[in-house]
C-alpha cells in the first residue's frame, strides 16, 4: 500500500448541515480519497516507442527514397552541359535503344505501382451532432428530484448520486430520456428502440441535409452502440428507415465502450481503402434509458450520474474530387487494447447485482488502468506526430533511463532521489503536434488528471470541459460535440491538426488525428449555436 500512496489524492467535502443524530444542526465534512492517473510519463515502455517508429518507417520508406534518387540523378546530370546531355542521350538511343525503352518501362511501372498502392486519402465531408428537444432537459436538482419520484432508489443511494452529480462537472442543461424516471421498467427493447430512433435519425437527417447527399449514395455504414444491440441491428434499422441500396456494406459494433467511435472510424477507413469512389457514414451513440440502473450498488450508480443522451453522424469520402468540399483529412488512427490483462478487462463490466438488477460496474482502479492504456497509446502516437526535436529529446531520455536506471539497492535515499530527479524522462510537448484537443468528456476528475499529465493549458481542455458541462458524458459521440464546439467558436484554420482521444471498456484507448483542409466558418446547423455566447463558463 505504501508504494501506491503517490496514486492517491485527498479532498475535503462539505456535506452540509447534519439533519439528525447527536450532531444535528452542525456542519459536516468528510475526507474523500481518490485514485489519480499514474504519472505515466515516468514509466514509458520502450517497446511502444519502437512500435510507433515502426509505423512511421513503414509509411515513410517510399517518400524517403524518392528525394535521394532525385538528388543522385540531379548531381549526375548537373555535371553535363545541355549539348553533352543531348549527345549522350542520342548516342544511347542509337546504340542501345532496347535498354532505354526497358529503363523507361521500368520507371513508368514503378511510378504506377507507387501511386496505385498509395493509401487513398480519407476526407471528412461534414458531421452532425444531435441536440435533443428542451422537454428532455434536466438540471442537477431536477435529476435528483425525478430519481426520488421514480421510487427506485433509497435515501442512501439518492444522497450518493447527489454527491456524484454535484462534483461531476456536468451542468444544468443535459438531456435524459423520459422513460428513466417512470416507476415502470425502462430497460425494455421498446424503450431502447424509441430512444435509438430519436437520436440516430435526428443526427442523420441533419447530416444528409448539410451535405446534400442522398442516403442511396452511401456505400458503407458503420454504427457503434455499446449497450443496446437489438435484432435486427441498429444499422439495419437505419437502412430500413432511409431505404438505402441493397449492396451497402453495413456493420454494427457493440460492447466496445466509449472509445468505439474511433474504432468505427478505423473500420470505415479500411473499407474505404478497399472500395474506391465511395461514401461512408459512421454513427456513434449510446442508449441511456436501456442502461439505466435502478439498484443500490454504488459502483453501478456512477454511470447513471454521468451518461446523457447524444449521437453523432459523420460522412467520409475517398473520392479525390471531394478534396475541395472536405473539412478535414484523416492523418492517423492509433488503437490500444489492454484486454489481455484481467484487471483492465473487468474495470468496466456489465453484470447483475445482488438484487438481479443489470448495470455497468465501474472499478475503483479505473483511473490507474486508464492511465496505463493512455500511456501506451500516446507513446505509440508520438513518433507519428511530434516534431523531430521533440522526438529526439523524448527518445534520448527514454534510452538513458533504460540504460542507467532500474538498479536495485545500493545508494542512500538522498542519492537515490537525486538520481531519480536527474533521470526524469522528458515530457513531449503535444501542443507542438496539435492545435486542438478533443478529449473524451468522461468526468471532471479524468479531465483534470489528463491535463496535469499532458501539461495542457485550460484553452486546450476548453472544448472537453464545456461539452461535459453542456451535454454530459455522451459516450462515443462526445469527441464530435467537442469538435462542433471548436467549429462554432471559429477556431479551426487551414492546416490545423486536431487530436481526438477516447477511452472505454475492455480496456481501450484510441486516437484519431485530423488535418483541417480549410478555415471552418461557423456552421448553420450546430448543437452549440443556441448557447454559444454563454460559453466558456467558469468551473
Short mmCIF file of C-alpha atoms in Angstrom, two decimals:
data_model
loop_
_atom_site.label_atom_id
_atom_site.label_comp_id
_atom_site.label_asym_id
_atom_site.label_seq_id
_atom_site.Cartn_x
_atom_site.Cartn_y
_atom_site.Cartn_z
CA UNK A 1 0.00 0.00 0.00
CA UNK A 2 2.89 2.33 0.76
CA UNK A 3 4.04 2.08 -2.84
CA UNK A 4 0.63 3.28 -4.07
CA UNK A 5 0.42 6.46 -1.95
CA UNK A 6 1.56 8.59 -4.89
CA UNK A 7 -1.54 7.42 -6.81
CA UNK A 8 -3.92 8.74 -4.14
CA UNK A 9 -5.25 12.27 -3.66
CA UNK A 10 -7.41 13.62 -0.81
CA UNK A 11 -10.26 16.09 -0.92
CA UNK A 12 -12.30 17.66 1.90
CA UNK A 13 -16.01 17.64 1.02
CA UNK A 14 -18.63 19.86 2.68
CA UNK A 15 -21.69 17.65 3.28
CA UNK A 16 -23.90 20.49 4.56
CA UNK A 17 -25.78 20.55 7.86
CA UNK A 18 -26.49 17.34 9.76
CA UNK A 19 -30.27 16.80 9.85
CA UNK A 20 -30.37 14.14 12.57
CA UNK A 21 -28.33 12.47 15.27
CA UNK A 22 -26.32 13.94 18.14
CA UNK A 23 -24.62 16.45 15.79
CA UNK A 24 -27.86 17.76 14.25
CA UNK A 25 -27.57 21.37 13.14
CA UNK A 26 -23.77 21.26 12.91
CA UNK A 27 -21.78 21.48 9.66
CA UNK A 28 -20.48 18.09 8.47
CA UNK A 29 -17.33 17.39 6.50
CA UNK A 30 -15.80 14.24 5.08
CA UNK A 31 -12.42 13.33 3.59
CA UNK A 32 -12.61 11.71 0.15
CA UNK A 33 -9.66 9.67 -1.11
CA UNK A 34 -9.37 9.28 -4.88
CA UNK A 35 -7.10 7.38 -7.21
CA UNK A 36 -5.24 9.61 -9.65
CA UNK A 37 -3.97 8.77 -13.06
CA UNK A 38 -0.44 7.39 -12.70
CA UNK A 39 2.32 9.72 -13.86
CA UNK A 40 2.71 7.59 -16.96
CA UNK A 41 5.47 9.70 -18.50
CA UNK A 42 7.73 8.30 -15.76
CA UNK A 43 7.19 4.69 -16.90
CA UNK A 44 7.19 4.72 -20.69
CA UNK A 45 7.68 1.28 -22.18
CA UNK A 46 10.34 1.31 -24.85
CA UNK A 47 8.56 -1.29 -26.99
CA UNK A 48 5.68 1.11 -27.65
CA UNK A 49 8.10 3.81 -28.80
CA UNK A 50 9.62 1.24 -31.14
CA UNK A 51 6.13 0.37 -32.38
CA UNK A 52 5.46 4.00 -33.23
CA UNK A 53 8.71 4.28 -35.15
CA UNK A 54 7.87 1.02 -36.92
CA UNK A 55 4.60 2.57 -38.13
CA UNK A 56 6.44 5.71 -39.19
CA UNK A 57 9.10 3.83 -41.18
CA UNK A 58 6.55 1.62 -42.94
CA UNK A 59 4.65 4.62 -44.21
CA UNK A 60 7.63 6.83 -45.00
CA UNK A 61 10.03 4.48 -46.80
CA UNK A 62 8.85 5.46 -50.27
CA UNK A 63 8.90 9.17 -49.55
CA UNK A 64 12.37 8.85 -48.04
CA UNK A 65 13.92 7.13 -51.07
CA UNK A 66 12.44 9.41 -53.73
CA UNK A 67 14.40 12.55 -52.61
CA UNK A 68 17.62 10.51 -52.53
CA UNK A 69 17.11 9.28 -56.09
CA UNK A 70 16.30 12.80 -57.22
CA UNK A 71 19.47 14.17 -55.60
CA UNK A 72 21.66 11.47 -57.15
CA UNK A 73 20.14 11.99 -60.58
CA UNK A 74 20.46 15.78 -60.29
CA UNK A 75 24.11 15.55 -59.26
CA UNK A 76 24.88 13.28 -62.21
CA UNK A 77 23.05 15.42 -64.74
CA UNK A 78 24.29 18.70 -63.28
CA UNK A 79 27.87 17.95 -64.31
CA UNK A 80 26.89 17.84 -68.00
CA UNK A 81 26.11 20.74 -70.28
CA UNK A 82 22.94 20.77 -72.37
CA UNK A 83 24.81 19.77 -75.54
CA UNK A 84 26.68 16.95 -73.79
CA UNK A 85 23.47 15.65 -72.25
CA UNK A 86 21.69 15.69 -75.62
CA UNK A 87 24.58 13.95 -77.38
CA UNK A 88 24.75 11.26 -74.71
CA UNK A 89 21.02 10.60 -74.96
CA UNK A 90 21.22 10.38 -78.76
CA UNK A 91 24.20 8.02 -78.61
CA UNK A 92 22.47 5.83 -76.07
CA UNK A 93 19.28 5.74 -78.10
CA UNK A 94 21.22 4.94 -81.27
CA UNK A 95 23.35 2.14 -79.92
CA UNK A 96 21.19 0.72 -77.10
CA UNK A 97 17.57 1.57 -77.84
CA UNK A 98 16.31 -1.59 -76.12
CA UNK A 99 17.98 -0.60 -72.83
CA UNK A 100 16.46 2.89 -72.98
CA UNK A 101 12.98 1.54 -73.65
CA UNK A 102 13.34 -1.09 -70.91
CA UNK A 103 14.53 1.51 -68.41
CA UNK A 104 11.69 3.83 -69.32
CA UNK A 105 9.20 0.97 -68.96
CA UNK A 106 10.55 0.06 -65.52
CA UNK A 107 10.32 3.72 -64.47
CA UNK A 108 6.71 4.04 -65.61
CA UNK A 109 5.79 0.71 -63.99
CA UNK A 110 7.40 1.67 -60.68
CA UNK A 111 5.68 5.05 -60.70
CA UNK A 112 2.32 3.42 -61.46
CA UNK A 113 2.71 0.85 -58.69
CA UNK A 114 3.60 3.60 -56.24
CA UNK A 115 0.55 5.72 -56.99
CA UNK A 116 -1.77 2.70 -57.15
CA UNK A 117 -0.54 1.23 -53.85
CA UNK A 118 -0.52 4.54 -52.00
CA UNK A 119 -3.38 4.71 -49.45
CA UNK A 120 -6.29 6.78 -50.64
CA UNK A 121 -6.83 9.98 -48.68
CA UNK A 122 -9.88 9.81 -46.41
CA UNK A 123 -11.84 13.04 -46.25
CA UNK A 124 -14.41 14.15 -43.70
CA UNK A 125 -17.07 15.99 -45.67
CA UNK A 126 -19.14 17.05 -42.65
CA UNK A 127 -20.67 15.74 -39.43
CA UNK A 128 -23.75 16.32 -37.30
CA UNK A 129 -24.47 16.07 -33.57
CA UNK A 130 -27.99 15.52 -32.30
CA UNK A 131 -29.47 18.12 -29.94
CA UNK A 132 -32.47 16.71 -28.03
CA UNK A 133 -35.62 18.75 -27.51
CA UNK A 134 -35.90 21.04 -24.49
CA UNK A 135 -38.59 18.92 -22.83
CA UNK A 136 -35.83 16.33 -22.13
CA UNK A 137 -33.56 18.88 -20.46
CA UNK A 138 -32.91 18.48 -16.72
CA UNK A 139 -30.96 20.42 -14.11
CA UNK A 140 -28.94 18.63 -11.45
CA UNK A 141 -31.65 19.29 -8.88
CA UNK A 142 -34.36 18.05 -11.22
CA UNK A 143 -32.33 14.93 -11.94
CA UNK A 144 -32.22 14.01 -8.22
CA UNK A 145 -35.87 15.01 -7.72
CA UNK A 146 -37.02 12.83 -10.60
CA UNK A 147 -34.88 9.95 -9.35
CA UNK A 148 -36.62 10.28 -5.96
CA UNK A 149 -40.07 10.41 -7.56
CA UNK A 150 -39.40 7.25 -9.53
CA UNK A 151 -39.36 5.31 -6.27
CA UNK A 152 -36.44 3.12 -7.44
CA UNK A 153 -33.78 4.40 -5.02
CA UNK A 154 -33.44 4.51 -1.25
CA UNK A 155 -32.24 7.61 0.63
CA UNK A 156 -28.63 6.45 0.78
CA UNK A 157 -28.49 5.85 -2.98
CA UNK A 158 -30.04 9.27 -3.63
CA UNK A 159 -27.51 11.02 -1.40
CA UNK A 160 -24.67 9.22 -3.16
CA UNK A 161 -25.95 10.20 -6.61
CA UNK A 162 -26.36 13.80 -5.48
CA UNK A 163 -22.73 13.98 -4.32
CA UNK A 164 -21.52 12.48 -7.61
CA UNK A 165 -23.63 14.78 -9.79
CA UNK A 166 -22.61 17.92 -7.91
CA UNK A 167 -18.89 17.15 -8.33
CA UNK A 168 -19.11 15.70 -11.85
CA UNK A 169 -18.58 18.86 -13.88
CA UNK A 170 -22.00 18.39 -15.54
CA UNK A 171 -24.19 21.48 -15.89
CA UNK A 172 -27.92 22.13 -15.67
CA UNK A 173 -28.86 21.64 -19.34
CA UNK A 174 -28.15 17.99 -20.08
CA UNK A 175 -30.72 15.61 -21.56
CA UNK A 176 -32.18 12.33 -20.35
CA UNK A 177 -34.99 10.18 -21.80
CA UNK A 178 -38.33 10.46 -20.00
CA UNK A 179 -38.56 6.70 -19.55
CA UNK A 180 -35.84 6.50 -16.90
CA UNK A 181 -37.90 8.42 -14.34
CA UNK A 182 -41.03 6.29 -14.60
CA UNK A 183 -41.86 3.70 -11.96
CA UNK A 184 -42.01 1.01 -14.62
CA UNK A 185 -39.01 -0.84 -16.06
CA UNK A 186 -37.31 1.40 -18.65
CA UNK A 187 -34.72 -1.17 -19.81
CA UNK A 188 -37.03 -2.67 -22.41
CA UNK A 189 -36.49 -3.23 -26.12
CA UNK A 190 -39.38 -0.88 -26.89
CA UNK A 191 -37.88 2.00 -24.92
CA UNK A 192 -34.42 1.27 -26.34
CA UNK A 193 -35.65 1.30 -29.95
CA UNK A 194 -37.60 4.50 -29.36
CA UNK A 195 -34.58 6.31 -27.92
CA UNK A 196 -32.32 4.93 -30.66
CA UNK A 197 -34.61 6.05 -33.48
CA UNK A 198 -34.93 9.52 -31.92
CA UNK A 199 -31.23 10.29 -31.58
CA UNK A 200 -29.93 8.40 -34.64
CA UNK A 201 -32.48 9.68 -37.15
CA UNK A 202 -32.13 13.17 -35.71
CA UNK A 203 -28.37 13.19 -36.36
CA UNK A 204 -28.63 11.56 -39.80
CA UNK A 205 -31.39 13.89 -41.00
CA UNK A 206 -29.16 16.84 -40.20
CA UNK A 207 -26.12 15.22 -41.83
CA UNK A 208 -27.91 14.48 -45.12
CA UNK A 209 -29.36 17.99 -45.18
CA UNK A 210 -25.96 19.62 -44.58
CA UNK A 211 -24.06 17.55 -47.16
CA UNK A 212 -26.82 17.25 -49.79
CA UNK A 213 -26.03 13.54 -50.04
CA UNK A 214 -28.83 11.09 -50.74
CA UNK A 215 -28.98 8.04 -48.43
CA UNK A 216 -28.79 5.81 -51.54
CA UNK A 217 -25.36 7.32 -52.34
CA UNK A 218 -23.86 5.86 -49.15
CA UNK A 219 -21.89 2.66 -49.84
CA UNK A 220 -20.59 1.95 -46.31
CA UNK A 221 -22.43 2.25 -42.99
CA UNK A 222 -20.83 1.69 -39.58
CA UNK A 223 -22.85 2.04 -36.37
CA UNK A 224 -21.48 1.71 -32.84
CA UNK A 225 -23.60 1.46 -29.70
CA UNK A 226 -22.11 -0.35 -26.74
CA UNK A 227 -25.06 -1.46 -24.60
CA UNK A 228 -28.15 -1.61 -26.81
CA UNK A 229 -27.77 -4.25 -29.55
CA UNK A 230 -31.17 -5.42 -30.80
CA UNK A 231 -32.05 -7.81 -33.61
CA UNK A 232 -32.34 -6.62 -36.36
CA UNK A 233 -29.37 -4.38 -35.67
CA UNK A 234 -29.31 -0.59 -35.46
CA UNK A 235 -27.54 -0.47 -38.84
CA UNK A 236 -30.43 -2.48 -40.33
CA UNK A 237 -32.87 -0.05 -38.70
CA UNK A 238 -31.13 2.84 -40.47
CA UNK A 239 -31.11 1.05 -43.82
CA UNK A 240 -34.82 0.31 -43.47
CA UNK A 241 -35.73 3.86 -42.46
CA UNK A 242 -33.80 5.58 -45.28
CA UNK A 243 -34.36 2.82 -47.87
CA UNK A 244 -30.66 2.55 -48.63
CA UNK A 245 -29.32 0.49 -51.50
CA UNK A 246 -29.14 -3.28 -51.36
CA UNK A 247 -25.38 -3.67 -51.82
CA UNK A 248 -24.43 -1.34 -48.94
CA UNK A 249 -21.66 -2.63 -46.67
CA UNK A 250 -23.11 -2.32 -43.17
CA UNK A 251 -21.51 -3.02 -39.78
CA UNK A 252 -22.84 -2.83 -36.22
CA UNK A 253 -20.30 -2.62 -33.38
CA UNK A 254 -21.47 -3.43 -29.85
CA UNK A 255 -19.99 -3.70 -26.37
CA UNK A 256 -16.90 -1.63 -27.17
CA UNK A 257 -17.44 1.29 -24.78
CA UNK A 258 -16.85 5.00 -25.09
CA UNK A 259 -13.87 4.61 -27.43
CA UNK A 260 -15.91 2.77 -30.07
CA UNK A 261 -16.38 5.91 -32.16
CA UNK A 262 -12.73 5.85 -33.23
CA UNK A 263 -12.90 2.07 -33.74
CA UNK A 264 -15.87 2.60 -36.07
CA UNK A 265 -13.91 5.34 -37.83
CA UNK A 266 -10.96 2.99 -38.30
CA UNK A 267 -13.22 0.30 -39.76
CA UNK A 268 -14.79 2.81 -42.16
CA UNK A 269 -11.30 3.92 -43.24
CA UNK A 270 -10.27 0.34 -44.02
CA UNK A 271 -13.45 -0.25 -46.00
CA UNK A 272 -12.93 2.95 -47.98
CA UNK A 273 -9.38 1.87 -48.80
CA UNK A 274 -10.75 -1.36 -50.28
CA UNK A 275 -13.74 0.22 -52.07
CA UNK A 276 -12.83 3.25 -54.24
CA UNK A 277 -15.17 6.14 -55.04
CA UNK A 278 -17.45 5.63 -52.07
CA UNK A 279 -19.14 7.45 -49.22
CA UNK A 280 -19.12 6.06 -45.67
CA UNK A 281 -21.33 7.11 -42.78
CA UNK A 282 -20.25 6.49 -39.16
CA UNK A 283 -22.92 6.74 -36.45
CA UNK A 284 -21.85 6.82 -32.78
CA UNK A 285 -24.32 6.77 -29.90
CA UNK A 286 -25.38 5.17 -26.62
CA UNK A 287 -28.80 4.40 -25.14
CA UNK A 288 -29.13 5.97 -21.69
CA UNK A 289 -32.51 4.50 -20.77
CA UNK A 290 -31.65 0.92 -21.70
CA UNK A 291 -28.56 1.07 -19.46
CA UNK A 292 -30.36 2.72 -16.54
CA UNK A 293 -29.57 1.04 -13.21
CA UNK A 294 -32.33 1.07 -10.52
CA UNK A 295 -30.38 -0.71 -7.76
CA UNK A 296 -28.23 0.25 -4.77
CA UNK A 297 -24.69 -0.79 -5.76
CA UNK A 298 -22.65 2.43 -5.73
CA UNK A 299 -20.21 1.27 -8.39
CA UNK A 300 -23.19 0.72 -10.72
CA UNK A 301 -24.89 4.02 -9.83
CA UNK A 302 -21.96 6.06 -11.20
CA UNK A 303 -22.93 5.66 -14.90
CA UNK A 304 -26.43 6.95 -14.05
CA UNK A 305 -24.88 10.22 -12.89
CA UNK A 306 -22.68 10.85 -15.94
CA UNK A 307 -24.24 9.42 -19.11
CA UNK A 308 -26.64 11.61 -21.11
CA UNK A 309 -28.40 11.49 -24.48
CA UNK A 310 -26.36 12.17 -27.61
CA UNK A 311 -25.49 10.93 -31.10
CA UNK A 312 -23.10 11.88 -33.89
CA UNK A 313 -23.13 11.08 -37.61
CA UNK A 314 -20.02 11.54 -39.78
CA UNK A 315 -19.77 11.47 -43.59
CA UNK A 316 -16.44 10.23 -45.01
CA UNK A 317 -15.29 10.01 -48.62
CA UNK A 318 -12.33 8.57 -50.55
CA UNK A 319 -13.19 10.36 -53.80
CA UNK A 320 -10.35 12.67 -54.81
CA UNK A 321 -12.79 15.17 -56.29
CA UNK A 322 -14.17 15.77 -52.77
CA UNK A 323 -10.88 17.42 -51.83
CA UNK A 324 -12.28 20.93 -52.22
CA UNK A 325 -15.50 20.44 -50.27
CA UNK A 326 -13.99 18.38 -47.42
CA UNK A 327 -13.46 19.87 -43.98
CA UNK A 328 -10.74 17.51 -42.74
CA UNK A 329 -8.37 14.77 -43.90
CA UNK A 330 -7.70 11.75 -41.69
CA UNK A 331 -4.00 11.52 -40.87
CA UNK A 332 -3.60 8.76 -38.28
CA UNK A 333 -5.56 6.27 -36.19
CA UNK A 334 -3.77 4.56 -33.29
CA UNK A 335 -5.60 1.93 -31.22
CA UNK A 336 -4.55 0.40 -27.90
CA UNK A 337 -6.22 -2.62 -26.28
CA UNK A 338 -5.39 -3.83 -22.74
CA UNK A 339 -7.92 -6.65 -22.65
CA UNK A 340 -5.25 -9.30 -22.07
CA UNK A 341 -4.91 -8.01 -18.50
CA UNK A 342 -7.67 -9.27 -16.15
CA UNK A 343 -7.91 -6.01 -14.19
CA UNK A 344 -8.26 -3.98 -17.37
CA UNK A 345 -10.83 -6.39 -18.76
CA UNK A 346 -13.08 -6.14 -15.69
CA UNK A 347 -12.65 -2.46 -14.77
CA UNK A 348 -15.87 -1.55 -16.63
CA UNK A 349 -18.09 -4.63 -16.54
CA UNK A 350 -21.77 -5.22 -17.22
CA UNK A 351 -23.41 -7.64 -14.79
CA UNK A 352 -26.29 -8.10 -12.32
CA UNK A 353 -26.14 -7.01 -8.68
CA UNK A 354 -27.41 -8.92 -5.65
CA UNK A 355 -30.99 -7.87 -6.48
CA UNK A 356 -30.59 -9.15 -10.06
CA UNK A 357 -30.63 -5.63 -11.49
CA UNK A 358 -28.50 -5.26 -14.62
CA UNK A 359 -25.96 -2.44 -14.66
CA UNK A 360 -22.48 -1.25 -15.61
CA UNK A 361 -19.99 -1.73 -12.78
CA UNK A 362 -17.11 0.74 -12.63
CA UNK A 363 -13.96 -0.34 -10.77
CA UNK A 364 -12.10 1.92 -8.35
CA UNK A 365 -8.96 1.14 -10.34
CA UNK A 366 -10.38 2.78 -13.48
CA UNK A 367 -8.12 5.85 -13.27
CA UNK A 368 -4.97 3.78 -12.90
CA UNK A 369 -5.93 1.35 -15.67
CA UNK A 370 -6.96 4.19 -17.97
CA UNK A 371 -3.65 5.92 -17.36
CA UNK A 372 -1.72 2.81 -18.36
CA UNK A 373 -3.71 2.47 -21.61
CA UNK A 374 -3.26 6.17 -22.34
CA UNK A 375 0.49 5.90 -21.74
CA UNK A 376 0.76 3.12 -24.31
CA UNK A 377 -1.37 4.94 -26.84
CA UNK A 378 0.39 8.31 -26.77
CA UNK A 379 3.82 6.63 -26.74
CA UNK A 380 2.92 4.87 -29.99
CA UNK A 381 1.36 8.02 -31.44
CA UNK A 382 4.29 10.30 -30.56
CA UNK A 383 6.71 9.31 -33.36
CA UNK A 384 3.94 9.83 -35.92
CA UNK A 385 3.01 13.37 -34.92
CA UNK A 386 5.70 15.03 -32.79
CA UNK A 387 8.31 17.34 -34.35
CA UNK A 388 11.77 15.84 -34.80
CA UNK A 389 13.18 17.96 -31.96
CA UNK A 390 10.61 16.61 -29.50
CA UNK A 391 11.13 13.05 -30.69
CA UNK A 392 14.90 13.24 -30.20
CA UNK A 393 14.63 14.67 -26.68
CA UNK A 394 11.97 12.13 -25.75
CA UNK A 395 13.84 9.18 -27.23
CA UNK A 396 17.21 10.14 -25.71
CA UNK A 397 15.78 10.45 -22.18
CA UNK A 398 14.00 7.09 -22.50
CA UNK A 399 17.19 5.36 -23.68
CA UNK A 400 19.15 6.98 -20.86
CA UNK A 401 16.55 5.83 -18.34
CA UNK A 402 16.64 2.23 -19.59
CA UNK A 403 20.44 2.15 -19.66
CA UNK A 404 21.16 3.94 -16.37
CA UNK A 405 18.01 3.37 -14.31
CA UNK A 406 16.44 0.32 -12.78
CA UNK A 407 19.22 -0.59 -10.33
CA UNK A 408 18.08 -2.09 -7.01
CA UNK A 409 19.61 -1.31 -3.67
CA UNK A 410 22.97 0.38 -3.21
CA UNK A 411 22.78 4.17 -2.82
CA UNK A 412 21.18 6.01 0.04
CA UNK A 413 17.73 7.57 -0.12
CA UNK A 414 19.09 11.06 -0.80
CA UNK A 415 21.35 9.96 -3.64
CA UNK A 416 18.59 7.73 -5.00
CA UNK A 417 16.09 10.60 -5.09
CA UNK A 418 18.69 12.87 -6.67
CA UNK A 419 19.43 10.31 -9.40
CA UNK A 420 15.69 9.86 -9.96
CA UNK A 421 15.14 13.58 -10.42
CA UNK A 422 18.11 13.85 -12.79
CA UNK A 423 16.88 10.95 -14.95
CA UNK A 424 13.29 12.16 -15.14
CA UNK A 425 12.02 11.48 -18.68
CA UNK A 426 11.41 14.44 -20.93
CA UNK A 427 7.68 15.03 -21.32
CA UNK A 428 6.91 15.65 -25.01
CA UNK A 429 5.04 18.87 -25.69
CA UNK A 430 1.98 17.64 -27.57
CA UNK A 431 0.92 21.24 -28.07
CA UNK A 432 3.61 21.37 -30.77
CA UNK A 433 1.93 18.47 -32.60
CA UNK A 434 -1.69 19.62 -32.36
CA UNK A 435 -3.54 22.91 -32.39
CA UNK A 436 -6.76 21.47 -30.95
CA UNK A 437 -7.63 18.70 -28.49
CA UNK A 438 -10.88 16.72 -28.28
CA UNK A 439 -10.52 14.50 -25.21
CA UNK A 440 -13.42 12.22 -24.30
CA UNK A 441 -15.53 14.10 -21.74
CA UNK A 442 -15.78 11.28 -19.19
CA UNK A 443 -15.73 13.26 -15.93
CA UNK A 444 -14.13 16.28 -14.33
CA UNK A 445 -11.57 14.18 -12.43
CA UNK A 446 -10.44 12.36 -15.56
CA UNK A 447 -10.03 15.63 -17.47
CA UNK A 448 -8.10 17.18 -14.56
CA UNK A 449 -5.64 14.29 -14.46
CA UNK A 450 -5.18 14.23 -18.24
CA UNK A 451 -4.49 17.95 -18.27
CA UNK A 452 -1.94 17.58 -15.49
CA UNK A 453 -0.10 14.64 -17.05
CA UNK A 454 0.00 16.01 -20.60
CA UNK A 455 0.69 19.56 -19.37
CA UNK A 456 -2.15 21.01 -21.42
CA UNK A 457 -3.49 24.51 -20.95
CA UNK A 458 -7.02 25.47 -19.93
CA UNK A 459 -7.65 26.56 -23.51
CA UNK A 460 -6.57 23.12 -24.79
CA UNK A 461 -9.12 21.47 -22.49
CA UNK A 462 -11.89 24.01 -23.00
CA UNK A 463 -13.84 22.04 -25.63
CA UNK A 464 -13.85 18.90 -23.46
CA UNK A 465 -14.87 20.67 -20.25
CA UNK A 466 -17.60 22.70 -21.91
CA UNK A 467 -19.01 19.59 -23.63
CA UNK A 468 -19.14 17.78 -20.28
CA UNK A 469 -20.87 20.80 -18.73
CA UNK A 470 -23.42 21.33 -21.51
CA UNK A 471 -24.19 17.79 -22.74
CA UNK A 472 -22.70 15.48 -20.09
CA UNK A 473 -20.92 12.25 -20.99
CA UNK A 474 -22.48 11.25 -24.32
CA UNK A 475 -20.14 8.25 -24.60
CA UNK A 476 -18.50 7.66 -28.01
CA UNK A 477 -20.09 10.75 -29.59
CA UNK A 478 -18.60 13.24 -27.08
CA UNK A 479 -15.47 13.90 -29.18
CA UNK A 480 -17.70 15.13 -32.02
CA UNK A 481 -19.61 17.52 -29.75
CA UNK A 482 -16.20 18.89 -28.79
CA UNK A 483 -15.20 19.38 -32.43
CA UNK A 484 -18.57 21.05 -33.02
CA UNK A 485 -17.72 23.46 -30.19
CA UNK A 486 -14.42 24.40 -31.84
CA UNK A 487 -16.19 24.94 -35.17
CA UNK A 488 -18.90 27.10 -33.59
CA UNK A 489 -16.17 29.24 -32.00
CA UNK A 490 -14.47 29.52 -35.46
CA UNK A 491 -11.11 28.46 -34.04
CA UNK A 492 -10.09 25.97 -36.74
CA UNK A 493 -7.88 27.35 -39.50
CA UNK A 494 -6.35 25.81 -42.62
CA UNK A 495 -3.77 23.17 -41.79
CA UNK A 496 -4.70 22.89 -38.10
CA UNK A 497 -4.27 19.43 -36.56
CA UNK A 498 -6.95 18.01 -34.27
CA UNK A 499 -6.36 15.18 -31.80
CA UNK A 500 -9.40 13.11 -30.83
CA UNK A 501 -8.67 10.91 -27.83
CA UNK A 502 -11.17 8.41 -26.39
CA UNK A 503 -11.05 5.52 -23.94
CA UNK A 504 -13.53 2.88 -22.85
CA UNK A 505 -14.24 -0.60 -21.56
CA UNK A 506 -12.02 -3.50 -22.49
CA UNK A 507 -9.83 -1.53 -21.64
CA UNK A 508 -9.16 0.52 -24.78
CA UNK A 509 -7.60 3.87 -25.58
CA UNK A 510 -7.79 5.18 -29.17
CA UNK A 511 -6.57 8.26 -31.01
CA UNK A 512 -7.56 9.87 -34.30
CA UNK A 513 -5.64 12.74 -35.90
CA UNK A 514 -7.25 15.08 -38.44
CA UNK A 515 -5.87 17.94 -40.52
CA UNK A 516 -8.11 20.82 -41.47
CA UNK A 517 -8.44 21.38 -45.23
CA UNK A 518 -9.69 24.95 -44.89
CA UNK A 519 -10.75 27.58 -42.41
CA UNK A 520 -14.00 26.42 -40.82
CA UNK A 521 -16.66 29.10 -40.60
CA UNK A 522 -19.50 28.97 -38.10
CA UNK A 523 -21.91 26.25 -39.33
CA UNK A 524 -25.57 26.98 -39.87
CA UNK A 525 -26.52 23.79 -38.00
CA UNK A 526 -24.63 23.12 -34.79
CA UNK A 527 -25.72 21.96 -31.31
CA UNK A 528 -23.91 24.92 -29.70
CA UNK A 529 -25.43 27.81 -31.64
CA UNK A 530 -28.29 28.45 -29.21
CA UNK A 531 -25.98 28.81 -26.18
CA UNK A 532 -22.61 29.72 -27.69
CA UNK A 533 -22.50 33.23 -26.21
CA UNK A 534 -22.62 31.77 -22.68
CA UNK A 535 -19.52 29.60 -23.15
CA UNK A 536 -16.94 29.09 -21.86
CA UNK A 537 -18.38 29.15 -18.35
CA UNK A 538 -16.22 29.19 -15.19
CA UNK A 539 -15.99 25.79 -13.48
#
